[in-house]
Amino acid sequence: MTASHPSDSNPTESTLAARGGWTAAFTTQTSSPPVYMTTAFDIESLEQLDSVTSGREKGYIYTRDGNPNHEAFASDVARLEGAEAGVVTASGMGALTAVLMAMVQSGDHVLAARVLYGRTGQLLNHMVASFGLKVSYFDVADVASIGALVTPQTKLCIVESISNPLLEVADLPGIVAALGDIPLLVDSTFGTPCLIRPIEHGAKLVWHSVSKYLNGHGDVMAGVIVGPSSLVRKIRAMSSLYGVNANPFESWLASRGLRTLPLRMERVCATALKIARFLKSHPQVTNVFYPGLEDHPDHNLAKRLLPRGCGGMLSFDLAGGRSAVDSLFRALAHVIPFSPTLADARTTVSYPAGTSHKFMTAAERAEYGIGDGLVRLSIGLEDPGDLQRDLETGLAAIHG
Ligand SMILES: *Cc1c(COP(=O)(O)O)cnc(C)c1O
């Protein structure tokens, strides 16, 4: 705008300080997108307000509802997943909250895989106890059991494309066929669009903890949901209403992380297979869970659904149980940290029985195969030979 402002010519100190001198000074193209660290966007007229709020004109009003950094990231993920639209949220859990608020009401019924990320199960339990949601769980390996669980109130089904921590692969086409018209939400945090695109297999919505692979550098907390525009619009409205919106800087960081996702996934798939084979041959290790191994129960399914690789997560059981895990973690501490996250650039180890699945009883954990000697490994970008040597040294320390 060129019209001069009443106090433009000779502002007093407080006016100068409060308004600043910034105008759209940087009209040259930046080669990296700027961070729109702004609470709101100035509006030129009431007419413009109407055309932006009605969607006739593209624009932004208030960052809780939308921001260019949110949109840049969410639309990149939508394109990678083959979806129409997406919304970025404060965390993976924020994304699930927004989906549930948009898709279910008290008395509705949700179907969910029995073994899910711990907090997903906890959020569903909370919705049951506090809001009268009904939830039925099924064994993801038993697609035939789904049909009998469907009721007229079933509004949503939730599964993970590759599960935590035992790396079960979901038969997405089989599940979609069993569900009929009921929308399927796939948590594809372990899968990423580089390995599997659930929408191509009939899923309605794809959900990611951006805190993991999509960002990939262990320095962001965010979530994303992608799917059909009409549904994403409702989910975005709930994200704003419940205040689980992402912030611009983390969206910007996540966009930067996304630039290298295909390279990172290619690398972790190759290293994970090598390390899985190494662990399998080690005398301290009684079992290795990685779908790329020929004897994993889902190996054939993985060959069909994950032809580019099975990802960077794997788990293994130590013969010596909890005390063996403790001595391994102590021995590894300076090279492979025990860190209750995953998909960092560094390799990390975690202990499902004490972190992600602590909320289960010991009997439940035993039933699902999450034993006291189970270690989860998140493969990073290090040299594969160095990693194998570090694990060899760590495992050797268990004797001592
Ligand atoms: C971490 C994680 C989540 C939750 O995401 P946050 O970003 O931590 O809220 C959901 N699902 C899976 C599989 C995860 O690993």
Tab-separated table of C-alpha atoms and ligand atoms in Angstrom:
chain	number	residue	atom	x	y	z
A	1	MET	CA	0.000	0.000	0.000
A	2	THR	CA	1.315	3.409	-0.895
A	3	ALA	CA	-1.123	5.736	0.908
A	4	SER	CA	0.838	7.553	3.570
A	5	HIS	CA	-0.132	6.928	7.120
A	6	PRO	CA	-1.072	9.869	9.405
A	7	SER	CA	1.969	9.216	11.636
A	8	ASP	CA	4.378	8.046	8.884
A	9	SER	CA	6.411	11.229	8.609
A	10	ASN	CA	7.355	11.903	12.166
A	11	PRO	CA	6.543	8.981	14.453
A	12	THR	CA	7.170	9.270	18.146
A	13	GLU	CA	9.388	6.685	19.819
A	14	SER	CA	6.561	4.463	21.106
A	15	THR	CA	4.808	4.473	17.724
A	16	LEU	CA	8.052	3.644	15.958
A	17	ALA	CA	8.814	0.828	18.398
A	18	ALA	CA	5.315	-0.646	18.307
A	19	ARG	CA	4.865	-0.596	14.537
A	20	GLY	CA	8.397	-1.234	13.425
A	21	GLY	CA	9.794	-0.200	10.096
A	22	TRP	CA	9.194	-3.427	8.219
A	23	THR	CA	7.314	-3.184	5.000
A	24	ALA	CA	7.384	-5.800	2.270
A	25	ALA	CA	11.040	-4.888	1.849
A	26	PHE	CA	12.268	-8.289	0.700
A	27	THR	CA	10.693	-8.421	-2.693
A	28	THR	CA	13.503	-10.508	-4.192
A	29	GLN	CA	12.807	-14.247	-4.262
A	30	THR	CA	14.246	-16.159	-1.330
A	31	SER	CA	15.743	-19.460	-2.457
A	32	SER	CA	14.487	-21.180	0.687
A	33	PRO	CA	10.941	-20.517	1.909
A	34	PRO	CA	10.685	-17.952	4.707
A	35	VAL	CA	9.231	-18.837	8.101
A	36	TYR	CA	5.910	-17.034	8.525
A	37	MET	CA	6.311	-16.501	12.254
A	38	THR	CA	3.145	-14.513	12.621
A	39	THR	CA	0.039	-14.853	14.747
A	40	ALA	CA	-2.212	-13.227	12.163
A	41	PHE	CA	-2.248	-11.765	8.666
A	42	ASP	CA	-3.286	-8.170	7.985
A	43	ILE	CA	-6.488	-7.813	5.994
A	44	GLU	CA	-6.996	-5.025	3.475
A	45	SER	CA	-10.757	-4.728	3.573
A	46	LEU	CA	-13.963	-6.348	4.758
A	47	GLU	CA	-14.459	-7.512	1.194
A	48	GLN	CA	-11.128	-9.358	1.311
A	49	LEU	CA	-12.062	-10.858	4.684
A	50	ASP	CA	-15.249	-12.273	3.131
A	51	SER	CA	-13.544	-13.684	0.070
A	52	VAL	CA	-10.771	-15.379	2.094
A	53	THR	CA	-13.114	-16.852	4.727
A	54	SER	CA	-15.462	-18.150	2.034
A	55	GLY	CA	-12.555	-19.700	0.120
A	56	ARG	CA	-13.066	-17.579	-3.018
A	57	GLU	CA	-9.659	-15.979	-2.563
A	58	LYS	CA	-6.557	-17.781	-1.311
A	59	GLY	CA	-5.242	-16.231	1.863
A	60	TYR	CA	-4.633	-16.519	5.563
A	61	ILE	CA	-6.205	-14.829	8.554
A	62	TYR	CA	-5.077	-16.391	11.824
A	63	THR	CA	-2.269	-18.939	12.247
A	64	ARG	CA	-4.356	-21.347	14.343
A	65	ASP	CA	-6.559	-21.763	11.242
A	66	GLY	CA	-3.791	-21.763	8.653
A	67	ASN	CA	-0.335	-20.463	7.780
A	68	PRO	CA	1.797	-20.759	4.605
A	69	ASN	CA	4.343	-22.962	6.423
A	70	HIS	CA	1.570	-25.345	7.533
A	71	GLU	CA	0.229	-25.478	4.021
A	72	ALA	CA	3.606	-25.987	2.365
A	73	PHE	CA	4.361	-29.012	4.513
A	74	ALA	CA	0.893	-30.574	4.523
A	75	SER	CA	0.486	-30.254	0.767
A	76	ASP	CA	3.904	-31.848	0.126
A	77	VAL	CA	2.936	-34.830	2.308
A	78	ALA	CA	-0.462	-35.041	0.574
A	79	ARG	CA	1.256	-35.196	-2.819
A	80	LEU	CA	3.733	-37.838	-1.644
A	81	GLU	CA	0.849	-39.940	-0.294
A	82	GLY	CA	-1.347	-39.419	-3.369
A	83	ALA	CA	-3.989	-37.589	-1.303
A	84	GLU	CA	-5.996	-34.460	-2.141
A	85	ALA	CA	-5.171	-32.415	0.961
A	86	GLY	CA	-3.554	-32.447	4.371
A	87	VAL	CA	-3.399	-30.716	7.720
A	88	VAL	CA	-0.379	-30.416	10.010
A	89	THR	CA	-0.849	-30.503	13.793
A	90	ALA	CA	1.089	-29.946	17.025
A	91	SER	CA	2.012	-33.640	17.358
A	92	GLY	CA	1.025	-37.045	16.058
A	93	MET	CA	-1.401	-37.303	18.972
A	94	GLY	CA	-2.858	-33.899	18.070
A	95	ALA	CA	-3.592	-35.227	14.594
A	96	LEU	CA	-5.425	-38.262	16.013
A	97	THR	CA	-7.411	-36.007	18.360
A	98	ALA	CA	-8.506	-33.842	15.424
A	99	VAL	CA	-9.520	-36.901	13.364
A	100	LEU	CA	-11.549	-38.408	16.203
A	101	MET	CA	-13.294	-35.093	16.942
A	102	ALA	CA	-14.148	-34.738	13.251
A	103	MET	CA	-15.348	-38.301	12.686
A	104	VAL	CA	-16.921	-39.766	15.831
A	105	GLN	CA	-19.469	-38.795	18.480
A	106	SER	CA	-20.586	-40.320	21.780
A	107	GLY	CA	-22.099	-43.758	21.152
A	108	ASP	CA	-20.210	-44.302	17.901
A	109	HIS	CA	-18.055	-47.346	17.398
A	110	VAL	CA	-14.419	-47.541	16.287
A	111	LEU	CA	-12.467	-50.610	15.218
A	112	ALA	CA	-8.757	-50.699	16.021
A	113	ALA	CA	-5.822	-53.050	15.712
A	114	ARG	CA	-5.012	-54.635	19.074
A	115	VAL	CA	-1.348	-53.643	19.069
A	116	LEU	CA	-0.977	-49.929	18.380
A	117	TYR	CA	1.381	-47.173	19.445
A	118	GLY	CA	0.813	-47.007	23.224
A	119	ARG	CA	-0.676	-43.512	23.353
A	120	THR	CA	-3.090	-44.299	20.513
A	121	GLY	CA	-4.573	-47.055	22.664
A	122	GLN	CA	-4.608	-44.741	25.680
A	123	LEU	CA	-6.438	-41.988	23.778
A	124	LEU	CA	-9.060	-44.492	22.621
A	125	ASN	CA	-9.464	-45.751	26.224
A	126	HIS	CA	-9.883	-42.157	27.387
A	127	MET	CA	-12.555	-41.534	24.738
A	128	VAL	CA	-14.367	-44.676	25.918
A	129	ALA	CA	-14.254	-43.678	29.592
A	130	SER	CA	-15.009	-39.963	29.191
A	131	PHE	CA	-17.083	-39.628	26.008
A	132	GLY	CA	-18.910	-42.941	25.623
A	133	LEU	CA	-17.057	-44.044	22.494
A	134	LYS	CA	-17.189	-47.791	21.823
A	135	VAL	CA	-14.043	-49.536	20.603
A	136	SER	CA	-13.485	-53.115	19.414
A	137	TYR	CA	-9.985	-54.451	18.891
A	138	PHE	CA	-8.911	-57.038	16.364
A	139	ASP	CA	-5.762	-58.943	15.645
A	140	VAL	CA	-4.251	-57.324	12.565
A	141	ALA	CA	-3.084	-60.737	11.298
A	142	ASP	CA	-6.705	-61.994	11.416
A	143	VAL	CA	-8.467	-59.959	8.724
A	144	ALA	CA	-11.298	-62.509	8.646
A	145	SER	CA	-12.356	-61.482	12.174
A	146	ILE	CA	-13.125	-57.873	11.169
A	147	GLY	CA	-16.465	-58.437	9.432
A	148	ALA	CA	-18.212	-59.759	12.557
A	149	LEU	CA	-17.149	-56.669	14.580
A	150	VAL	CA	-18.732	-54.094	12.259
A	151	THR	CA	-21.943	-52.466	13.576
A	152	PRO	CA	-24.202	-49.760	12.086
A	153	GLN	CA	-22.431	-47.295	14.448
A	154	THR	CA	-18.911	-48.158	13.212
A	155	LYS	CA	-17.469	-44.887	11.925
A	156	LEU	CA	-13.745	-45.524	11.656
A	157	CYS	CA	-11.071	-48.222	11.669
A	158	ILE	CA	-7.487	-47.537	12.823
A	159	VAL	CA	-4.424	-49.612	11.949
A	160	GLU	CA	-0.669	-49.065	11.569
A	161	SER	CA	0.876	-49.932	8.195
A	162	ILE	CA	3.873	-51.414	10.058
A	163	SER	CA	3.295	-51.911	13.775
A	164	ASN	CA	5.307	-50.999	16.815
A	165	PRO	CA	7.279	-52.818	18.215
A	166	LEU	CA	6.924	-56.219	16.488
A	167	LEU	CA	6.821	-54.886	12.904
A	168	GLU	CA	3.612	-56.605	11.878
A	169	VAL	CA	2.592	-55.578	8.365
A	170	ALA	CA	-1.104	-54.743	7.924
A	171	ASP	CA	-2.835	-56.375	4.956
A	172	LEU	CA	-4.345	-53.051	3.879
A	173	PRO	CA	-6.204	-54.352	0.772
A	174	GLY	CA	-7.667	-57.215	2.867
A	175	ILE	CA	-8.723	-54.849	5.674
A	176	VAL	CA	-10.307	-52.379	3.229
A	177	ALA	CA	-12.281	-55.228	1.605
A	178	ALA	CA	-13.524	-56.410	5.031
A	179	LEU	CA	-14.571	-52.869	6.035
A	180	GLY	CA	-16.750	-52.069	3.016
A	181	ASP	CA	-17.729	-48.379	3.305
A	182	ILE	CA	-16.180	-47.790	6.735
A	183	PRO	CA	-13.248	-45.371	6.417
A	184	LEU	CA	-9.788	-46.702	7.256
A	185	LEU	CA	-7.241	-44.456	9.003
A	186	VAL	CA	-3.674	-45.740	8.610
A	187	ASP	CA	-0.908	-44.644	10.963
A	188	SER	CA	1.938	-44.921	8.477
A	189	THR	CA	4.621	-43.411	10.715
A	190	PHE	CA	6.870	-46.496	10.306
A	191	GLY	CA	6.000	-46.924	6.623
A	192	THR	CA	6.363	-43.407	5.191
A	193	PRO	CA	5.092	-42.662	1.650
A	194	CYS	CA	8.435	-43.911	0.311
A	195	LEU	CA	7.623	-47.496	1.316
A	196	ILE	CA	3.818	-47.686	1.234
A	197	ARG	CA	1.037	-45.354	0.099
A	198	PRO	CA	-2.051	-46.575	1.980
A	199	ILE	CA	-4.480	-44.515	-0.126
A	200	GLU	CA	-3.507	-46.606	-3.177
A	201	HIS	CA	-4.676	-49.630	-1.185
A	202	GLY	CA	-8.056	-48.063	-0.386
A	203	ALA	CA	-7.403	-46.254	2.919
A	204	LYS	CA	-9.341	-42.998	3.408
A	205	LEU	CA	-6.858	-41.145	5.636
A	206	VAL	CA	-3.137	-41.438	6.331
A	207	TRP	CA	-1.677	-40.273	9.597
A	208	HIS	CA	1.976	-39.644	10.533
A	209	SER	CA	3.873	-38.640	13.599
A	210	VAL	CA	6.007	-36.040	11.796
A	211	SER	CA	8.248	-36.144	14.886
A	212	LYS	CA	9.627	-39.370	13.370
A	213	TYR	CA	10.670	-40.089	9.753
A	214	LEU	CA	9.007	-37.233	7.861
A	215	ASN	CA	11.110	-34.717	9.755
A	216	GLY	CA	13.819	-37.258	10.478
A	217	HIS	CA	16.224	-35.195	12.572
A	218	GLY	CA	14.837	-35.616	16.076
A	219	ASP	CA	14.142	-31.900	16.523
A	220	VAL	CA	10.430	-31.460	15.740
A	221	MET	CA	7.136	-32.379	17.397
A	222	ALA	CA	4.333	-32.443	14.823
A	223	GLY	CA	1.699	-34.610	13.169
A	224	VAL	CA	-0.028	-34.693	9.805
A	225	ILE	CA	-3.233	-36.162	8.346
A	226	VAL	CA	-3.874	-36.447	4.606
A	227	GLY	CA	-6.977	-37.537	2.718
A	228	PRO	CA	-9.945	-36.221	0.718
A	229	SER	CA	-10.301	-32.397	0.760
A	230	SER	CA	-13.815	-32.392	2.216
A	231	LEU	CA	-12.804	-34.556	5.176
A	232	VAL	CA	-9.485	-32.751	5.690
A	233	ARG	CA	-11.428	-29.461	5.891
A	234	LYS	CA	-13.444	-30.851	8.835
A	235	ILE	CA	-10.292	-32.192	10.506
A	236	ARG	CA	-8.566	-28.806	10.074
A	237	ALA	CA	-11.578	-27.110	11.688
A	238	MET	CA	-11.276	-29.469	14.690
A	239	SER	CA	-7.510	-28.920	14.871
A	240	SER	CA	-8.180	-25.196	15.168
A	241	LEU	CA	-11.096	-25.584	17.602
A	242	TYR	CA	-9.160	-27.888	19.957
A	243	GLY	CA	-5.986	-25.836	19.460
A	244	VAL	CA	-3.776	-28.711	18.295
A	245	ASN	CA	-2.419	-26.692	15.359
A	246	ALA	CA	1.265	-26.889	14.472
A	247	ASN	CA	3.557	-23.895	14.725
A	248	PRO	CA	5.116	-22.289	11.635
A	249	PHE	CA	8.760	-22.902	12.530
A	250	GLU	CA	8.294	-26.615	13.174
A	251	SER	CA	6.340	-26.912	9.929
A	252	TRP	CA	9.237	-25.197	8.180
A	253	LEU	CA	11.742	-27.580	9.803
A	254	ALA	CA	9.575	-30.549	8.833
A	255	SER	CA	9.449	-29.293	5.228
A	256	ARG	CA	13.222	-29.167	5.214
A	257	GLY	CA	13.417	-32.688	6.654
A	258	LEU	CA	11.057	-33.969	3.978
A	259	ARG	CA	13.514	-32.939	1.223
A	260	THR	CA	15.732	-35.919	2.095
A	261	LEU	CA	13.053	-38.475	3.067
A	262	PRO	CA	13.536	-40.784	0.032
A	263	LEU	CA	17.315	-40.843	0.489
A	264	ARG	CA	17.017	-41.497	4.215
A	265	MET	CA	14.468	-44.288	3.758
A	266	GLU	CA	16.573	-46.014	1.120
A	267	ARG	CA	19.549	-45.916	3.461
A	268	VAL	CA	17.752	-47.125	6.616
A	269	CYS	CA	16.050	-49.981	4.720
A	270	ALA	CA	19.399	-51.290	3.488
A	271	THR	CA	21.144	-50.891	6.855
A	272	ALA	CA	18.227	-52.402	8.826
A	273	LEU	CA	18.237	-55.570	6.702
A	274	LYS	CA	21.975	-55.953	7.158
A	275	ILE	CA	21.741	-55.417	10.948
A	276	ALA	CA	18.701	-57.738	11.229
A	277	ARG	CA	20.719	-60.527	9.554
A	278	PHE	CA	23.681	-59.854	11.823
A	279	LEU	CA	21.514	-59.927	14.989
A	280	LYS	CA	19.827	-63.128	13.871
A	281	SER	CA	23.155	-64.912	13.825
A	282	HIS	CA	24.194	-63.638	17.285
A	283	PRO	CA	24.127	-66.145	20.187
A	284	GLN	CA	22.711	-63.600	22.716
A	285	VAL	CA	19.729	-62.901	20.463
A	286	THR	CA	16.813	-65.357	20.516
A	287	ASN	CA	14.510	-63.658	18.013
A	288	VAL	CA	14.646	-60.804	15.489
A	289	PHE	CA	11.498	-59.036	14.273
A	290	TYR	CA	11.991	-57.499	10.832
A	291	PRO	CA	9.595	-58.188	7.935
A	292	GLY	CA	12.501	-58.214	5.493
A	293	LEU	CA	13.743	-61.457	7.093
A	294	GLU	CA	12.446	-64.606	5.392
A	295	ASP	CA	11.127	-66.098	8.659
A	296	HIS	CA	9.088	-63.056	9.790
A	297	PRO	CA	5.402	-64.099	9.784
A	298	ASP	CA	4.564	-61.206	7.425
A	299	HIS	CA	7.476	-61.654	5.035
A	300	ASN	CA	5.280	-62.567	2.054
A	301	LEU	CA	2.886	-59.723	2.768
A	302	ALA	CA	5.898	-57.392	3.021
A	303	LYS	CA	7.179	-58.546	-0.373
A	304	ARG	CA	3.789	-57.605	-1.858
A	305	LEU	CA	3.074	-54.343	0.037
A	306	LEU	CA	6.596	-53.074	0.807
A	307	PRO	CA	8.565	-53.890	-2.350
A	308	ARG	CA	11.022	-51.037	-1.760
A	309	GLY	CA	12.051	-52.171	1.702
A	310	CYS	CA	10.684	-52.690	5.198
A	311	GLY	CA	11.924	-49.524	6.887
A	312	GLY	CA	14.435	-48.704	9.581
A	313	MET	CA	12.737	-50.170	12.659
A	314	LEU	CA	13.474	-53.609	14.050
A	315	SER	CA	13.194	-55.402	17.367
A	316	PHE	CA	15.019	-58.294	18.940
A	317	ASP	CA	14.784	-60.458	22.039
A	318	LEU	CA	17.743	-60.956	24.339
A	319	ALA	CA	18.082	-64.326	26.058
A	320	GLY	CA	19.083	-62.638	29.321
A	321	GLY	CA	15.845	-60.602	29.714
A	322	ARG	CA	15.692	-57.222	31.430
A	323	SER	CA	19.174	-57.376	33.019
A	324	ALA	CA	20.757	-58.205	29.652
A	325	VAL	CA	18.921	-55.212	28.127
A	326	ASP	CA	20.242	-52.999	30.899
A	327	SER	CA	23.866	-54.057	30.381
A	328	LEU	CA	23.525	-53.700	26.594
A	329	PHE	CA	22.112	-50.147	26.949
A	330	ARG	CA	24.884	-49.155	29.367
A	331	ALA	CA	27.539	-50.524	27.027
A	332	LEU	CA	26.031	-48.756	24.006
A	333	ALA	CA	25.298	-45.435	25.733
A	334	HIS	CA	28.000	-43.365	24.017
A	335	VAL	CA	27.388	-44.624	20.492
A	336	ILE	CA	23.751	-45.767	20.315
A	337	PRO	CA	21.766	-43.852	22.945
A	338	PHE	CA	18.716	-45.204	24.765
A	339	SER	CA	16.170	-42.640	23.693
A	340	PRO	CA	12.400	-43.157	23.769
A	341	THR	CA	11.867	-41.884	20.231
A	342	LEU	CA	12.683	-43.183	16.769
A	343	ALA	CA	13.666	-42.117	13.257
A	344	ASP	CA	16.381	-39.716	14.341
A	345	ALA	CA	19.421	-39.352	12.050
A	346	ARG	CA	21.264	-41.270	14.795
A	347	THR	CA	20.550	-44.889	15.595
A	348	THR	CA	18.742	-45.191	18.939
A	349	VAL	CA	17.550	-48.069	21.098
A	350	SER	CA	14.395	-48.238	23.175
A	351	TYR	CA	12.731	-50.600	25.611
A	352	PRO	CA	9.042	-51.152	24.716
A	353	ALA	CA	8.180	-52.917	28.003
A	354	GLY	CA	9.292	-49.801	29.932
A	355	THR	CA	8.299	-46.982	27.555
A	356	SER	CA	5.768	-47.280	24.690
A	357	HIS	CA	3.989	-50.347	26.154
A	358	LYS	CA	4.456	-49.681	29.872
A	359	PHE	CA	0.717	-49.003	30.231
A	360	MET	CA	-0.055	-52.678	29.463
A	361	THR	CA	0.006	-55.291	32.237
A	362	ALA	CA	2.888	-57.802	32.150
A	363	ALA	CA	0.363	-60.491	31.169
A	364	GLU	CA	-0.914	-58.404	28.237
A	365	ARG	CA	2.635	-57.707	27.083
A	366	ALA	CA	3.449	-61.416	27.262
A	367	GLU	CA	0.311	-62.210	25.246
A	368	TYR	CA	1.346	-59.776	22.495
A	369	GLY	CA	4.953	-60.960	22.448
A	370	ILE	CA	6.462	-57.846	24.066
A	371	GLY	CA	8.835	-59.592	26.441
A	372	ASP	CA	11.175	-58.260	29.149
A	373	GLY	CA	14.152	-58.908	26.867
A	374	LEU	CA	12.733	-57.052	23.856
A	375	VAL	CA	14.883	-54.230	22.455
A	376	ARG	CA	13.691	-51.884	19.736
A	377	LEU	CA	16.273	-50.489	17.381
A	378	SER	CA	15.710	-47.407	15.221
A	379	ILE	CA	18.323	-47.534	12.485
A	380	GLY	CA	19.925	-44.200	11.607
A	381	LEU	CA	22.175	-42.895	8.886
A	382	GLU	CA	25.542	-44.025	10.255
A	383	ASP	CA	27.935	-46.253	8.335
A	384	PRO	CA	26.414	-49.774	8.495
A	385	GLY	CA	29.778	-51.387	9.314
A	386	ASP	CA	30.363	-49.025	12.253
A	387	LEU	CA	26.882	-49.761	13.569
A	388	GLN	CA	27.393	-53.505	13.378
A	389	ARG	CA	30.711	-53.210	15.211
A	390	ASP	CA	29.138	-51.064	17.948
A	391	LEU	CA	26.338	-53.597	18.432
A	392	GLU	CA	28.860	-56.451	18.491
A	393	THR	CA	30.823	-54.677	21.236
A	394	GLY	CA	27.615	-53.892	23.165
A	395	LEU	CA	26.352	-57.485	22.965
A	396	ALA	CA	29.755	-58.816	24.065
A	397	ALA	CA	29.432	-56.683	27.231
A	398	ILE	CA	26.368	-58.681	28.340
A	399	HIS	CA	28.617	-61.550	29.476
A	400	GLY	CA	30.725	-59.336	31.692
B	1	LIG	C1	5.355	-41.338	17.954
B	1	LIG	C2	4.200	-42.027	17.344
B	1	LIG	C3	2.895	-41.507	17.421
B	1	LIG	C4	2.565	-40.246	18.182
B	1	LIG	O1	3.161	-39.136	17.616
B	1	LIG	P1	3.699	-37.867	18.474
B	1	LIG	O2	4.256	-36.991	17.421
B	1	LIG	O3	4.700	-38.396	19.450
B	1	LIG	O4	2.508	-37.280	19.150
B	1	LIG	C5	1.877	-42.187	16.779
B	1	LIG	N1	2.117	-43.346	16.122
B	1	LIG	C6	3.340	-43.880	16.036
B	1	LIG	C7	3.530	-45.162	15.297
B	1	LIG	C8	4.428	-43.253	16.647
B	1	LIG	O5	5.641	-43.800	16.574
